[in-house]
XYZ file of C-alpha atoms in Angstrom:
380
model
C -15.877 -37.303 99.562
C -15.745 -34.327 97.394
C -16.625 -35.056 93.910
C -14.895 -32.617 91.311
C -16.476 -32.114 88.228
C -14.039 -31.513 85.148
C -15.625 -29.020 82.598
C -15.860 -30.744 79.293
C -14.280 -28.913 76.546
C -16.710 -27.758 73.820
C -16.415 -29.657 70.968
C -16.138 -27.661 67.980
C -16.538 -30.120 65.386
C -19.908 -30.791 66.704
C -20.980 -27.049 66.989
C -22.736 -26.102 63.843
C -21.367 -22.983 62.031
C -23.372 -20.128 61.096
C -24.157 -20.490 57.435
C -22.343 -17.610 55.558
C -24.689 -14.903 54.407
C -25.319 -15.413 51.105
C -23.782 -12.622 48.834
C -25.995 -10.324 46.732
C -24.133 -9.163 43.780
C -25.290 -7.158 40.712
C -24.207 -8.520 37.579
C -21.138 -6.471 36.351
C -21.806 -4.594 33.067
C -19.902 -6.478 30.081
C -18.963 -4.540 27.149
C -19.728 -7.387 25.019
C -23.633 -6.908 26.040
C -23.509 -3.955 23.908
C -23.369 -6.245 20.613
C -26.597 -5.396 18.817
C -28.490 -6.197 15.716
C -28.898 -3.883 12.922
C -31.675 -1.184 13.490
C -31.902 -2.018 17.364
C -29.927 1.236 18.223
C -32.718 2.212 20.991
C -32.606 -1.385 22.545
C -28.787 -1.134 22.643
C -28.951 2.157 24.261
C -31.217 0.577 26.772
C -29.179 -2.592 27.565
C -26.004 -0.645 27.613
C -27.104 1.713 30.739
C -25.092 0.862 33.797
C -26.984 -0.963 36.282
C -27.083 0.096 40.015
C -24.051 -1.588 41.964
C -24.259 -2.566 45.635
C -21.547 -1.277 47.977
C -19.760 -4.644 47.818
C -19.151 -4.329 43.978
C -18.206 -0.819 44.185
C -15.611 -1.780 46.938
C -14.315 -4.526 44.769
C -14.072 -2.077 41.753
C -12.157 0.348 43.780
C -9.844 -2.343 45.095
C -9.129 -3.632 41.427
C -8.291 0.139 40.470
C -6.028 0.419 43.347
C -4.287 -2.745 42.386
C -4.029 -1.736 38.720
C -2.635 1.754 39.716
C 0.168 0.255 41.703
C 0.935 -2.166 38.589
C 1.119 1.008 36.439
C 3.309 2.691 38.984
C 5.559 -0.443 39.092
C 6.241 -0.237 35.337
C 9.542 1.620 33.960
C 9.356 5.338 33.197
C 8.540 5.462 29.619
C 11.292 6.102 27.443
C 12.170 9.413 25.789
C 11.871 10.519 22.259
C 15.608 10.010 21.680
C 15.660 6.691 22.996
C 12.753 5.520 20.686
C 13.920 6.957 17.556
C 17.770 6.852 17.764
C 17.598 3.256 16.172
C 15.535 4.428 12.989
C 17.124 4.333 9.718
C 16.837 8.130 9.354
C 18.619 8.658 12.873
C 21.648 6.426 12.106
C 22.329 7.680 8.755
C 22.106 11.392 9.596
C 24.261 10.891 12.552
C 26.923 8.734 11.246
C 26.925 11.187 8.033
C 28.143 14.101 10.483
C 30.507 11.813 12.326
C 32.373 10.776 9.243
C 32.418 14.186 7.505
C 33.114 16.749 10.323
C 34.677 19.050 7.659
C 32.293 21.631 6.257
C 32.257 21.451 2.486
C 30.066 20.356 -0.345
C 30.926 16.547 -0.092
C 28.978 16.884 3.252
C 25.914 18.430 1.715
C 25.798 15.848 -1.218
C 25.732 13.065 1.272
C 23.072 14.766 3.537
C 20.976 15.171 0.268
C 21.288 11.421 -0.456
C 20.821 10.618 3.240
C 17.474 12.853 3.320
C 16.235 11.199 -0.087
C 16.935 7.602 1.131
C 15.199 8.264 4.336
C 11.828 9.006 2.081
C 12.053 12.817 2.848
C 11.389 13.112 -0.916
C 13.552 14.356 -3.796
C 12.000 17.980 -4.016
C 12.074 18.503 -0.397
C 15.429 17.371 0.068
C 17.066 19.104 -2.869
C 15.424 22.483 -1.631
C 16.806 22.069 2.019
C 20.230 21.043 0.973
C 20.324 23.830 -1.785
C 19.387 26.406 1.001
C 22.199 25.178 3.151
C 24.558 25.219 0.569
C 24.140 28.851 -0.095
C 24.399 29.719 3.785
C 27.647 27.619 3.794
C 29.020 29.529 0.707
C 28.170 32.773 2.371
C 30.215 31.555 5.202
C 27.264 31.572 7.720
C 28.430 28.562 9.413
C 31.804 28.269 11.268
C 31.952 24.517 11.076
C 29.871 21.226 10.311
C 28.508 21.478 14.109
C 27.028 24.902 13.081
C 25.469 23.256 10.033
C 24.241 20.411 11.975
C 22.311 22.854 14.269
C 20.910 24.774 11.111
C 19.612 21.474 9.697
C 17.793 20.757 13.278
C 16.060 24.128 12.941
C 15.125 23.518 9.272
C 13.767 20.156 9.837
C 11.759 21.646 12.897
C 10.266 24.394 10.787
C 8.909 21.901 8.208
C 7.043 20.006 10.782
C 6.057 22.989 13.120
C 2.929 23.655 11.003
C 1.487 20.175 11.258
C 1.881 19.946 14.942
C -1.582 20.559 15.865
C -2.976 18.296 18.945
C -6.489 16.915 18.575
C -9.113 18.792 20.845
C -12.059 16.298 21.353
C -13.771 18.852 23.679
C -15.614 20.582 20.867
C -18.407 18.205 20.429
C -20.394 15.626 22.621
C -20.044 12.905 21.521
C -16.779 13.789 19.512
C -16.573 11.401 16.828
C -13.358 9.839 15.347
C -13.509 7.801 12.300
C -10.191 5.901 11.922
C -9.159 4.825 8.252
C -6.098 3.289 6.896
C -4.911 0.170 4.627
C -4.163 -3.245 6.249
C -1.749 -3.920 8.770
C -0.903 -0.389 9.623
C -1.794 -0.711 13.394
C -5.372 0.717 13.171
C -7.089 -1.272 15.672
C -4.178 -1.147 18.223
C -3.949 2.571 17.648
C -7.779 2.808 18.748
C -7.142 0.789 21.720
C -4.317 3.288 22.776
C -6.576 6.285 22.024
C -9.286 4.682 24.301
C -6.823 4.524 27.172
C -5.734 7.950 26.462
C -9.107 9.360 26.699
C -10.202 7.288 29.706
C -7.040 8.408 31.766
C -8.093 11.909 31.048
C -11.401 10.993 32.620
C -13.550 11.314 29.328
C -16.285 8.733 28.995
C -15.435 6.627 25.673
C -17.186 4.275 23.478
C -15.510 2.143 20.685
C -17.414 1.014 17.439
C -16.249 -2.311 15.959
C -16.685 -1.332 12.316
C -14.106 -3.624 10.893
C -16.604 -6.217 10.024
C -14.331 -8.221 7.576
C -12.162 -9.522 10.024
C -13.636 -11.334 13.092
C -10.468 -11.149 14.884
C -10.437 -7.446 14.559
C -13.694 -7.362 16.615
C -12.313 -9.675 19.046
C -9.375 -7.587 19.337
C -11.155 -4.288 19.800
C -13.408 -6.127 22.417
C -10.165 -6.930 24.463
C -8.937 -3.209 24.262
C -12.213 -2.352 25.575
C -12.258 -4.801 28.541
C -8.755 -3.744 29.248
C -9.527 -0.051 29.603
C -13.191 -0.681 30.670
C -14.559 1.000 27.732
C -17.818 -0.380 25.892
C -17.652 -1.783 22.628
C -20.430 -1.788 20.103
C -20.490 -4.505 17.699
C -22.245 -6.850 15.468
C -21.509 -10.177 13.702
C -18.958 -10.759 11.121
C -19.638 -9.368 7.689
C -22.244 -7.176 9.039
C -22.888 -3.770 7.529
C -20.051 -1.301 8.908
C -22.279 1.711 8.504
C -24.837 0.128 10.480
C -22.638 -0.651 13.411
C -21.167 2.769 13.513
C -24.828 4.386 13.302
C -25.871 2.080 16.259
C -22.833 3.144 18.080
C -23.470 6.868 17.584
C -26.931 6.581 18.641
C -25.960 4.771 22.025
C -23.121 7.315 22.564
C -25.643 10.177 22.495
C -28.128 8.464 24.498
C -25.516 7.778 27.067
C -23.986 11.099 27.249
C -20.621 9.620 25.901
C -17.861 12.247 25.334
C -15.905 10.430 22.551
C -16.949 7.504 20.223
C -13.854 6.175 18.232
C -15.000 3.960 15.106
C -12.844 1.350 13.628
C -13.245 0.502 9.719
C -12.007 -2.489 7.680
C -8.539 -2.193 6.612
C -8.435 -1.466 2.827
C -6.288 -0.862 0.003
C -6.599 2.498 -1.573
C -6.630 0.962 -4.888
C -9.942 -0.980 -4.074
C -12.904 1.455 -5.362
C -15.568 -0.567 -3.644
C -14.320 -0.566 -0.251
C -13.245 3.019 -0.676
C -16.729 3.670 -1.609
C -17.869 2.206 1.869
C -16.260 4.814 3.784
C -18.273 7.370 1.993
C -21.449 5.531 2.923
C -20.237 5.460 6.513
C -19.707 9.051 6.740
C -23.161 9.963 4.979
C -24.970 7.515 7.309
C -23.231 9.356 10.507
C -24.489 12.615 9.119
C -28.023 11.539 9.492
C -27.657 11.663 13.299
C -25.114 14.364 13.386
C -24.600 16.690 10.645
C -21.004 17.553 11.788
C -19.921 13.803 12.134
C -17.431 12.704 11.950
C -15.670 15.431 13.677
C -12.214 13.888 12.975
C -11.236 11.364 10.264
C -7.965 9.917 11.423
C -5.737 8.265 8.951
C -3.229 5.561 10.569
C 0.046 5.318 8.391
C 2.848 2.935 8.959
C 6.145 4.870 9.184
C 7.915 2.017 7.278
C 5.660 2.511 4.411
C 7.777 5.057 2.805
C 6.728 7.285 -0.200
C 3.746 5.020 -0.905
C 2.009 6.752 2.148
C 1.561 9.917 0.028
C -0.579 8.202 -2.688
C -2.358 6.313 0.158
C -3.164 9.512 1.913
C -4.164 11.193 -1.350
C -6.821 8.460 -2.062
C -8.122 8.450 1.413
C -8.491 12.201 1.676
C -10.413 12.369 -1.572
C -12.729 9.437 -0.493
C -13.067 9.995 3.205
C -12.085 13.475 3.751
C -9.052 12.844 6.202
C -8.402 15.559 8.697
C -5.579 14.149 10.886
C -2.688 11.540 10.988
C -1.500 9.128 13.041
C 2.097 7.623 12.010
C 3.017 4.447 13.700
C 5.883 2.173 14.162
C 8.428 4.861 14.282
C 10.548 2.895 16.901
C 11.497 0.169 14.897
C 13.033 0.119 11.208
C 10.903 3.259 9.956
C 13.134 5.578 8.048
C 11.199 8.305 9.537
C 11.656 10.907 6.637
C 8.051 10.096 5.488
C 6.874 12.554 8.385
C 8.401 15.608 6.257
C 6.999 14.337 2.953
C 3.747 14.144 4.285
C 3.869 17.480 6.122
C 5.058 19.296 2.799
C 2.780 17.676 0.452
C -0.370 17.836 2.440
C -0.155 19.882 5.447
C -2.551 17.819 7.509
C -2.312 17.784 11.314
C -0.014 14.847 12.636
C -2.007 14.276 15.640
C -0.113 11.184 17.206
C 2.918 9.075 16.615
C 3.419 5.601 17.776
C 6.728 4.983 19.479
C 6.155 1.633 21.025
C 3.945 -1.221 21.764
C 2.435 -0.002 25.272
C -0.756 1.846 25.550
C 1.621 5.092 26.909
C 3.669 4.888 23.776
C 1.025 6.575 21.623
C 2.290 10.418 21.969
C 1.057 13.683 20.997
C 3.170 14.786 18.127
C 5.909 17.283 19.235
C 7.782 18.395 16.185
C 10.959 19.654 18.289
C 11.288 16.261 20.343
C 10.881 14.458 17.099
C 13.743 16.021 15.266
C 15.606 15.857 18.648
C 15.336 12.173 18.659
C 16.675 11.993 14.895
C 19.598 14.174 15.082
C 22.132 14.815 18.184
C 22.505 18.184 19.329
C 26.162 18.060 18.490
C 28.614 15.819 16.364
C 29.669 12.964 18.219
C 26.984 13.819 20.934
């Protein structure tokens, strides 16, 4: 009798699996690791140096970058200047004015002057602008109100063109930007958006958390740093702001960072002691770099109105403001303060804030700004 042997199936449950290879990963560099104590700038620079990474980590970073790039691509296209500015008080008042007064006469000009003053353009600037248009109207240079609208657009652009000067951060390395402004103007958020802009341009960026009065400001800046993969130098709350920024400048120099953006505590321009601290920060930086800071960027809330003029005057005298960022222009801001600032000071307007996202910090464009405030034709 033949005996057949059945082949017994392999018992997979009893077969021991090979133990997975243990992954060897280099610890990822943490922006918070740049936190330092006063006077330890050399140690800060050493600990902040990037550690060598294994191929596995590099692959993960590449995959993460692809995912984020896909997420950015999935976002809707950013809105135009007109879409952002058409809801401002300035745009609404001027647009409705020409719709209600399509006839070319002195009444139209009188209401135009009122609208400009109400929108914070300033009494003197508004009066000069309207009187120039009135003379041209009496000389019959305008065929109709639409021709006057075109002339008004040209005059407003001419007022802003001299301050349309983009910031060039390639002139020094590291290029140091010191940001100043009163409380609540969106200074820390603006710094985060600047970091995103310069990082997208392929520049090495570092942030200094010099707003040591508010613990929340330091954490907010660290969050922006993590989001944009930008290191943040900070110390504890109530630390000396000048010490923090001094350490950050030393670290930026040792690491070959291209742009250093330093935050400072929001302060009222009427507080002499806090304003004097800005002078101290500038003096301390000059011990390392006689040309630093290369840009003192003042952030101004577009809803502030004429009070922005007194703010800027004080900050300019104390900290030597060299450029402006005007924020919150997409909301209820009247927008006319841009013309008042341009006429009064002539300081470059580097950027304007037209929304909440990082890409809504735009390089100032005079023609695009006026185009957002005024239609090209009546009823358009």
